[in-house]
Coordinates of C-alpha atoms and ligand atoms in Angstrom, one line a residue:
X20 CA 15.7 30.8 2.6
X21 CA 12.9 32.6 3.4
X22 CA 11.1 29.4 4.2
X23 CA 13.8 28.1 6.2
X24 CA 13.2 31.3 8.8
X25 CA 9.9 29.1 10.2
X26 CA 11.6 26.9 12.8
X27 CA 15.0 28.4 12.1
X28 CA 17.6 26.4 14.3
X29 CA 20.6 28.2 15.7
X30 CA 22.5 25.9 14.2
X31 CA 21.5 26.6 10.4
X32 CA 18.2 23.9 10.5
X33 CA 14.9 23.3 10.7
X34 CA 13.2 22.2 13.4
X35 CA 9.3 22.3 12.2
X36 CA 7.6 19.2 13.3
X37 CA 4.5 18.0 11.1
X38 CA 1.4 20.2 12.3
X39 CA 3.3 22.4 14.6
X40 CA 2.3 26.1 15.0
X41 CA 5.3 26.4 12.9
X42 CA 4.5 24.2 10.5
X43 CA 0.8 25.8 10.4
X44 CA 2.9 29.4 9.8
X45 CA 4.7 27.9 7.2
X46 CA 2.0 26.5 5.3
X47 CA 0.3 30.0 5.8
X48 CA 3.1 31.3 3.5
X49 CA 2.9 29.1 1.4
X50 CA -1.0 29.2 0.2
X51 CA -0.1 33.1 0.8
X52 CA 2.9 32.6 -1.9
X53 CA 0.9 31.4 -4.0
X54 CA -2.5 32.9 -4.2
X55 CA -0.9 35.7 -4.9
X56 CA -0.1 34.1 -8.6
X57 CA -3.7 33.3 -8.7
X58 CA -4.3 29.9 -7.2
X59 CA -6.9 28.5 -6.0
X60 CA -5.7 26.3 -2.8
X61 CA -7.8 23.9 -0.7
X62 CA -6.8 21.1 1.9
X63 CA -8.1 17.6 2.0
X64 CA -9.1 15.8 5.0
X65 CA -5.9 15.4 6.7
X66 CA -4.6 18.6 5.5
X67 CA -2.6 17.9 2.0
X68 CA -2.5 21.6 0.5
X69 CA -3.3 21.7 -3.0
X70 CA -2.8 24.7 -5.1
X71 CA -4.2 24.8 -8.3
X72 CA -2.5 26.6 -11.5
X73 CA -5.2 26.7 -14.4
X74 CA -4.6 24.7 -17.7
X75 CA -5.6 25.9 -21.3
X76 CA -7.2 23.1 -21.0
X77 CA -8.9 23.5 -17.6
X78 CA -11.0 20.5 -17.6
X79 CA -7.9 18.3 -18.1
X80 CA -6.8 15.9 -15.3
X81 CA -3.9 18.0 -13.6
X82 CA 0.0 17.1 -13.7
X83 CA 0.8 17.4 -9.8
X84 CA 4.2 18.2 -8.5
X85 CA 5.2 19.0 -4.6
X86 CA 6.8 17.7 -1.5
X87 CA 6.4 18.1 2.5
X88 CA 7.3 21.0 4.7
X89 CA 7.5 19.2 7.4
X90 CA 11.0 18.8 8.8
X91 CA 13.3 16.4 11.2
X92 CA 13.8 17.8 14.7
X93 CA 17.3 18.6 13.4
X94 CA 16.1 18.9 9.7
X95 CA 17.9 20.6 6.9
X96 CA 16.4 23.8 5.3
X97 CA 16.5 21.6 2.3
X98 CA 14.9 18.2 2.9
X99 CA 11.1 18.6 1.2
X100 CA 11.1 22.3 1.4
X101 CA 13.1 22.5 -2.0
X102 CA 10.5 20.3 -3.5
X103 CA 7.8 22.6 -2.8
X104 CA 9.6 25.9 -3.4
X105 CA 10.6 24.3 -6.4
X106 CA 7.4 23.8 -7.7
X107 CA 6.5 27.3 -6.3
X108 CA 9.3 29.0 -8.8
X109 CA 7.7 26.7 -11.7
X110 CA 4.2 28.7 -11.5
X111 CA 5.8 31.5 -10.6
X112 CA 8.3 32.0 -13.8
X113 CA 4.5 30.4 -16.1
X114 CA 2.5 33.5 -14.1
X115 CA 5.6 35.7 -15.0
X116 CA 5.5 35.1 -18.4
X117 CA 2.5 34.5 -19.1
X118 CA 2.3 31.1 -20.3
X119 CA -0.9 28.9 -19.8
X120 CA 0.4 25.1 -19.0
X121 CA -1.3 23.1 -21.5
X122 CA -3.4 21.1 -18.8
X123 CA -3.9 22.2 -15.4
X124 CA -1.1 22.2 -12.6
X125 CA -1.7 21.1 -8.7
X126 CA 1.3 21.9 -6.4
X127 CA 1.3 20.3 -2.9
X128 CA 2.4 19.9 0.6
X129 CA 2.0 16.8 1.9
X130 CA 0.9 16.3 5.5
X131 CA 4.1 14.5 7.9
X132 CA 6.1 13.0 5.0
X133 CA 8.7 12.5 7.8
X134 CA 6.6 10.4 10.1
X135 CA 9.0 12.0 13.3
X136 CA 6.2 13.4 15.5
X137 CA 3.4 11.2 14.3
X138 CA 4.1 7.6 12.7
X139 CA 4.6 6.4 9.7
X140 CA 6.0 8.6 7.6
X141 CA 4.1 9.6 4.7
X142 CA 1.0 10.0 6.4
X143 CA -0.8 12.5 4.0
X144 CA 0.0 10.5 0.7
X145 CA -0.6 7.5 1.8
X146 CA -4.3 8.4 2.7
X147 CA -4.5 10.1 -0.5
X148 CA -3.8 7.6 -1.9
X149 CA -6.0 4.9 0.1
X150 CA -3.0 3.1 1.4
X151 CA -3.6 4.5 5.5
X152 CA -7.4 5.0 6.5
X153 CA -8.4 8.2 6.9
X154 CA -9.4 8.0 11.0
X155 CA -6.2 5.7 11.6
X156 CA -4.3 8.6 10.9
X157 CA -6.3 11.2 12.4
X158 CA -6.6 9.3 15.8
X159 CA -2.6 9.2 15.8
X160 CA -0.8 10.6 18.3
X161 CA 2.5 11.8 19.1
X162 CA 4.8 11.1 22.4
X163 CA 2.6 13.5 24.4
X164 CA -0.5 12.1 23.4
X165 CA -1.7 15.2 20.8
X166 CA -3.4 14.0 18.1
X167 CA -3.1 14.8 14.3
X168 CA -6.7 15.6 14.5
X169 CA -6.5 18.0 17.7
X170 CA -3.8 19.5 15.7
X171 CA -5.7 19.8 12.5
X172 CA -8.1 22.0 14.5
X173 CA -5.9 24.1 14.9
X174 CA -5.8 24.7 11.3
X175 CA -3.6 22.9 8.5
X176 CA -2.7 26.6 7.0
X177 CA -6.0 26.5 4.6
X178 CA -9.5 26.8 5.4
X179 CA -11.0 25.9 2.1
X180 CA -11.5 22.2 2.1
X181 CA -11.8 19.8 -0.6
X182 CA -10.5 16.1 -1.9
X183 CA -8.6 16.5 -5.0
X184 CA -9.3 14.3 -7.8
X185 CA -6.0 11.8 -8.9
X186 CA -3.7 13.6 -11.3
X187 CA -2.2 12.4 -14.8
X188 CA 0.6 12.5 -13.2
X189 CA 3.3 13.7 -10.4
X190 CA 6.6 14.6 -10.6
X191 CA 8.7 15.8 -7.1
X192 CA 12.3 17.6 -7.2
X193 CA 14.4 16.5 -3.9
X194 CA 17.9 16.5 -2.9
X195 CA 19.5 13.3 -3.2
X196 CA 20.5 13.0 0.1
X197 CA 23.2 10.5 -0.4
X198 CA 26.5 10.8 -2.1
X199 CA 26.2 9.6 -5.4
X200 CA 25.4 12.8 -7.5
X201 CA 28.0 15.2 -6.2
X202 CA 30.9 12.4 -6.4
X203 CA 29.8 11.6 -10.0
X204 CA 29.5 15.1 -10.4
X205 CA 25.9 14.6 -12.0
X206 CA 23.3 17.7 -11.7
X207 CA 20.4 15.9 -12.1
X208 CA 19.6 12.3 -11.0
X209 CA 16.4 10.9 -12.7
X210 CA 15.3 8.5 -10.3
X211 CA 13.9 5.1 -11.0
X212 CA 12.0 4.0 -7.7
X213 CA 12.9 3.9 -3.8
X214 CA 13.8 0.8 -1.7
X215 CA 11.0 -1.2 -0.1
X216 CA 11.0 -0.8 4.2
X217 CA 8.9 -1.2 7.1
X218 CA 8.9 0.5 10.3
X219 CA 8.1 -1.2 13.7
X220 CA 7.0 0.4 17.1
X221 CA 8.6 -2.0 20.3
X222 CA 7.0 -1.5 23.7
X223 CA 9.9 -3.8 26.5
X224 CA 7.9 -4.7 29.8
X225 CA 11.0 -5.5 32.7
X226 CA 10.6 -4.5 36.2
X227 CA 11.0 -1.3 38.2
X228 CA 13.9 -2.6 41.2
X229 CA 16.6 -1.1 43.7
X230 CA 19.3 -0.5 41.2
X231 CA 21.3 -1.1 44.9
X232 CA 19.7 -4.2 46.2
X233 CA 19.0 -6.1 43.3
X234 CA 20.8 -9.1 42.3
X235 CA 21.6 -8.9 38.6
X236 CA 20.6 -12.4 38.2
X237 CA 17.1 -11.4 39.8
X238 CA 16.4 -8.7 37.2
X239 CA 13.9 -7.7 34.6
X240 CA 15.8 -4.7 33.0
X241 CA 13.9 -3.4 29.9
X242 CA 17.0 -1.0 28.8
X243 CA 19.1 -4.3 28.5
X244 CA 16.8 -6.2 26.3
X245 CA 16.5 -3.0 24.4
X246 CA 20.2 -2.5 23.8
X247 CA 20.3 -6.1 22.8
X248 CA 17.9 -5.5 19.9
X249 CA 19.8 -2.1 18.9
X250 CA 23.0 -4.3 18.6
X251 CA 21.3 -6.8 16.5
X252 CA 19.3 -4.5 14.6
X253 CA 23.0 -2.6 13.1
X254 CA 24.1 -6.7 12.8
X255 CA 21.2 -7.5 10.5
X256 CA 21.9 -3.9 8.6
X257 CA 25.4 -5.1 8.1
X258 CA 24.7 -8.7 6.9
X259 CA 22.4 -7.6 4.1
X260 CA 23.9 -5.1 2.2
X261 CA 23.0 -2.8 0.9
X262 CA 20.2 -3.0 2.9
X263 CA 19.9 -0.9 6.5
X264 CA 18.4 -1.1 9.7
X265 CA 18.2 1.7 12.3
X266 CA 16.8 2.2 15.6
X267 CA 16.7 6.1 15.8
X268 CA 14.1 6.6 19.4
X269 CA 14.2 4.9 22.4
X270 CA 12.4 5.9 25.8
X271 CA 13.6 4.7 29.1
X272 CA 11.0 4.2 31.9
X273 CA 11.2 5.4 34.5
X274 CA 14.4 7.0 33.3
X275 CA 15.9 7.4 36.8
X276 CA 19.7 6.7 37.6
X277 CA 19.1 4.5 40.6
X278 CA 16.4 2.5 39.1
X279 CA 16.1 -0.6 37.2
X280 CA 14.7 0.2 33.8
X281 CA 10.9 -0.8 34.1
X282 CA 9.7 -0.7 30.3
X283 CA 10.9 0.8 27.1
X284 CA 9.4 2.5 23.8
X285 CA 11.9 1.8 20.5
X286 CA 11.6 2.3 17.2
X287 CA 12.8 0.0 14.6
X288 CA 13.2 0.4 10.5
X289 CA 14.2 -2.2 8.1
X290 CA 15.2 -0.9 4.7
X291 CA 16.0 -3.0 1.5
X292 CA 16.0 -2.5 -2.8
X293 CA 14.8 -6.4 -2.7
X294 CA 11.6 -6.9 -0.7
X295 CA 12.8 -10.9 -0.3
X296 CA 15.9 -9.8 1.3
X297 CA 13.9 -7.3 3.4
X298 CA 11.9 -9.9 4.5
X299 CA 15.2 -12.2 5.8
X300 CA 15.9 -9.2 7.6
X301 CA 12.3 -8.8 9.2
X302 CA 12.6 -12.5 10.2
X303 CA 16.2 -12.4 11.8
X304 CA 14.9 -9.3 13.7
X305 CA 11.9 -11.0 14.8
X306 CA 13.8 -14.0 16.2
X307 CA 16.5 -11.7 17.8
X308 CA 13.1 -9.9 19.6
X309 CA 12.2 -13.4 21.0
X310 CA 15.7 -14.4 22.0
X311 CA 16.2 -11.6 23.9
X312 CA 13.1 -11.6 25.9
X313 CA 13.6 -14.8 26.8
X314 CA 16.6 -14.4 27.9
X315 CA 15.8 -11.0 30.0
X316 CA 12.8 -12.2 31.2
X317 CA 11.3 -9.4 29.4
X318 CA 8.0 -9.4 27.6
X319 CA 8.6 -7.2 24.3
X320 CA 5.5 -6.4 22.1
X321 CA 6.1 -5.6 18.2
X322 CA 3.9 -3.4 16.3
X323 CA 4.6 -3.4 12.5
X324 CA 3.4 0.4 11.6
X325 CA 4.4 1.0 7.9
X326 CA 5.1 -1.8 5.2
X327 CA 6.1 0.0 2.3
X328 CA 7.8 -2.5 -0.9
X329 CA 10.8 -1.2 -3.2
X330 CA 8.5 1.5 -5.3
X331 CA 10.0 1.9 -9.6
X332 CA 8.9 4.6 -11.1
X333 CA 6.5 5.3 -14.3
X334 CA 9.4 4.8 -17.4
X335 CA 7.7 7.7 -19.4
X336 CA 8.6 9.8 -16.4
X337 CA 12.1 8.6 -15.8
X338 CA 12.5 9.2 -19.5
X339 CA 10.5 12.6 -19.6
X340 CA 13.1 13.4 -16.9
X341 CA 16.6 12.4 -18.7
X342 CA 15.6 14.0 -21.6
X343 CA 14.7 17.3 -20.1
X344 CA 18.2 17.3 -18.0
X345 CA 20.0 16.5 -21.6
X346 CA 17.9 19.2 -23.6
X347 CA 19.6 21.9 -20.9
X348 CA 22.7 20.1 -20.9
X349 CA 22.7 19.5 -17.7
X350 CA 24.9 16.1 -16.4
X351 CA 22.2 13.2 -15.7
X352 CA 22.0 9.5 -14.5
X353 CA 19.8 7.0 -13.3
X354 CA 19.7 6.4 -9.7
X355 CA 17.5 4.7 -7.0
X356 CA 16.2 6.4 -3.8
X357 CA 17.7 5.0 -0.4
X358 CA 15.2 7.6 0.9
X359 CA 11.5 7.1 1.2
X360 CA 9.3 10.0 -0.5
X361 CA 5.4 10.8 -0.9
X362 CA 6.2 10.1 -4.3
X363 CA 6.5 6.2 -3.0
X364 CA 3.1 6.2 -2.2
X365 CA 2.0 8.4 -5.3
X366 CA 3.6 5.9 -7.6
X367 CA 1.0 2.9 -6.1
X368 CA -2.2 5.0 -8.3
X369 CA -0.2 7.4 -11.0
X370 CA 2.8 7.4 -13.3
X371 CA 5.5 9.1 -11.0
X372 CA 8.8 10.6 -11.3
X373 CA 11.3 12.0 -8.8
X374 CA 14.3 14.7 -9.8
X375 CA 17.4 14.3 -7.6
X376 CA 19.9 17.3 -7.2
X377 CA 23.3 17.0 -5.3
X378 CA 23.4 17.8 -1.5
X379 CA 26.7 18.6 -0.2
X380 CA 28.5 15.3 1.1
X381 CA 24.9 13.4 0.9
X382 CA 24.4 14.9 4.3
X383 CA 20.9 15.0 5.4
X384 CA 18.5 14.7 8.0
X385 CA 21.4 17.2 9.3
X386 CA 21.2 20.9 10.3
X387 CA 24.3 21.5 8.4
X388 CA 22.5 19.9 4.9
X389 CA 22.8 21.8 2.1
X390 CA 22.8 22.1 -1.8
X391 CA 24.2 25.1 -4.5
X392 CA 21.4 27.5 -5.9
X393 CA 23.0 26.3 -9.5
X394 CA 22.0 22.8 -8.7
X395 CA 18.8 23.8 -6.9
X396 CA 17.8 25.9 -10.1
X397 CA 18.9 23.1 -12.4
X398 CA 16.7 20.8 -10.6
X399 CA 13.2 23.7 -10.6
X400 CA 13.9 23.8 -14.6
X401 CA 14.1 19.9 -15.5
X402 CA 10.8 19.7 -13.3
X403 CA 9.1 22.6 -15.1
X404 CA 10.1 21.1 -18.3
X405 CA 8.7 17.9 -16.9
X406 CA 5.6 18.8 -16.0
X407 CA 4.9 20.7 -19.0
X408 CA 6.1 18.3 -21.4
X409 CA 3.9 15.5 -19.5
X410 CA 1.0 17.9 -19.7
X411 CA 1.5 18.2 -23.7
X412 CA 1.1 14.1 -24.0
X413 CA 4.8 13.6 -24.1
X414 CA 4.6 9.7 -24.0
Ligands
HGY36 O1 12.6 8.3 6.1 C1 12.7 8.7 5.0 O2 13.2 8.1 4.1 C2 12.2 10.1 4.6 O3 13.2 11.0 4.7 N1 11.1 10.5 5.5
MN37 MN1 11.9 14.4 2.2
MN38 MN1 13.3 13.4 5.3

C-alpha cells in the first residue's frame, strides 16, 4: 500500500509509467527497503534493479525472484508491484529471523515489463536475457519522442552499476489477472507457461482534405482504413479461440473535426497458446492490412515489434511450486498465463516458475484491481518456500 502511494490515482490506481520521476521515486524505495536488510543492490545497463540477499553459500549461483514496478496508465496497485513486494517480505521475514538462504538470493525490478510508454513490453528481461539488443532499447522512444536512455539519465533509482550473472533459477508471484482462481476458489495457481504473441506498430498515410468540400469517393481518410483493421482485428480474435487480438492505441492526425484524417499511429497485438494458430491469425491480419489499403487508397506500413512464442515453464519449478502450496494446505492448480510476464523471457535461459494468486473478478489492467492480503500472503509464502527449497537442490 505503501507502494501504491507513488503515482496514486484518484480513482484507487496507479498511474507510474516505466522510467517516470515516479517510477524513479519508487524504485528509490525500493533499493531504500531493502538495503536496510542489508542488500547489496546494483542496476544493469538498462536499469534492471538487483538486490542481493547473501547465501550460506555465497559463491553459489543465486535463486532470483521479482517482478516490474512499472504500471499501466490506469494500472492496478497490484499488477507487478505484488511480485516485488512479495519478494521484499521473503528477505524481510529470512533477515527477521535470522535464517541464511542456503544459496544466495537476487530480488528484481524489471525495467518497462508493461511495454505502455516504451515498446515492447518486457524491455529489461528481454535484454537480460539477449533477446532485445541492448542500444535498440535504449534508443526507444515514447509518443513524445523521450528516450529510455534520456530517461535513464535521469537515474533508474540505483547508482551502483553492474550486469548480474544468470541465476539457478527464478521464480515470480503475480495475480492471475483472469478469472479462473477465484471462481475455482484456488489460492494458489502454479503456472505452467504463458501464450505465445506478437505486437505490431501501423503507421496509415491518407490525405489531409476539406472535410466540407470533399467528395467521399475522392478521399484518402486514414481513420477509415484504421477502423477497418480495428473491426477485423476483434474478427480474427473471435475466430480463433481462445486466442485474442486487440488494438488498445490509435493516434489521429491531424485530429481536427473539420478535417479529413491525414495519417494514423495503431497498435496491434495478436495473442495465442498455439504459435501455428497465432500465425493464421498474423496472416489473416496481414491480408485484412492489404485489403484495406487498397481499398482506401491508403498506404499502411506494418512494423512487427515483439515476437514472443507460447513460453512452458521449467517442470521442477511447476512442481517445486504445487508442492509448496499443498505442504501449507493451501488450494492449488495448474494453470497457463493469458498474460505475458518477465518471467516469459526469463524462461528462454533458466528454469522458471510463476505463482498465481486470485484477483478479484480477474479484473486488471484496471484501477479498481485488487486481491485479499490472505491470498497475497499465501502467495509471498509458497514463493519463499520456493525459492528456498530450489536453493537446497530440490529437483
Ligand atoms: O501485456 C501483458 O501481458 C503484460 O501485462 N504486460
Ligand atoms: Mn505484470
Ligand atoms: Mn501488466
Amino acid at each position: 500500500m505503501q507502494l501504491a502511494e507513488f503515482g496514486a490515482t484518484p480513482a484507487g490506481g496507479v498511474n507510474r509509467p516505466a522510467l517516470s520521476e515516479v517510477d524513479r521515486r519508487a524504485r528509490r524505495q525500493f533499493v531504500q527497503w531493502c538495503e536496510a536488510l542489508g542488500c547489496v543492490v546494483r542496476a544493469d545497463a538498462i536499469g534492471n534493479l538487483f538486490a542481493r540477499f547473501a547465501g550460506e553459500d555465497d559463491h553459489a549461483p543465486a535463486v532470483m525472484m521479482g517482478s516490474h514496478l512499472d504500471s499501466q496508465p490506469t494500472g492496478g496497485k497490484f499488477d507487478g508491484a505484488y511480485g516485488v513486494m512479495a519478494g521484499l517480505e521473503v528477505l524481510r521475514t529470512l533477515h527477521a529471523n535470522g535464517v541464511r538462504p542456503p544459496c544466495p538470493l537476487e530480488l528484481v525490478v524489471w525495467t518497462n515489463e508493461e511495454g505502455s510508454r516504451f515498446a515492447p513490453s518486457m524491455m529489461g528481461s528481454l535484454v537480460y536475457t539477449s533477446q532485445l539488443p541492448l542500444e535498440t532499447a535504449l534508443s526507444t522512444q515514447d509518443i513524445d519522442g523521450i528516450s529510455v536512455a534520456a530517461e535513464l539519465r535521469n537515474g533508474a533509482g540505483c547508482d551502483a552499476q553492474a550486469s548480474v550473472e544468470r541465476p539457478a533459477a527464478y521464480f515470480e508471484a503475480h495475480i492471475e489477472q483472469g478469472p479462473v482462481l477465484e471462481a475455482e476458489r484456488k489460492t494458489i495457481g502454479a503456472v505452467t507457461g504463458a501464450q505465445g504473441q506478437c505486437w505490431f506498430q501501423l503507421k496509415l498515410h491518407g490525405r489531409a482534405a476539406h472535410a466540407g468540400t470533399t467528395p467521399m469517393a475522392m478521399r484518402a481518410d486514414a481513420l477509415v482504413a484504421a477502423s477497418a483493421i480495428v473491426i477485423a482485428l476483434d474478427r480474427i480474435g473471435r475466430e480463433h479461440p481462445p486466442g485474442c487480438a486487440t488494438s488498445g492505441r490509435l493516434v489521429v492526425n491531424p485530429n481536427s473535426p473539420n478535417v479529413v484524417p491525414e495519417s494514423v499511429f495503431m497498435t496491434a497485438e495478436l495473442r495465442h497458446p498455439d504459435d501455428a494458430a497465432r500465425g493464421r491469425m498474423e496472416a489473416s491480419f496481414r491480408q485484412a492490412v492489404n485489403e484495406v489499403s487498397n481499398e482506401r487508397g491508403v498506404r499502411i506500413e506494418v512494423d512487427k515489434v515483439l515476437e514472443q512464442p507460447a513460453a512452458p515453464f521449467s517442470p521442477v519449478c511447476i512442481r517445486i511450486v504445487h508442492e509448496s502450496a499443498a505442504a501449507r494446505g493451501y488450494p492449488n492448480r495448474a494453470i497457463i498465463s493469458g498474460a505475458a510476464h518477465d518471467a516469459v523471457a526469463m524462461s528462454r535461459i533458466v528454469p522458471t516458475g510463476m505463482i498465481f494468486v486470485p484477483c478479484a473478478g480477474g479484473v486488471s489492467h484496471n484501477e479498481k484491481e485488487s486481491a485479499t492480503p490472505e491470498d497475497l500472503a499465501a502467495g509471498c509464502q509458497v514463493l519463499c518456500d520456493s525459492v528456498l527449497s530450489h536453493g537446497r537442490g530440490v529437483n
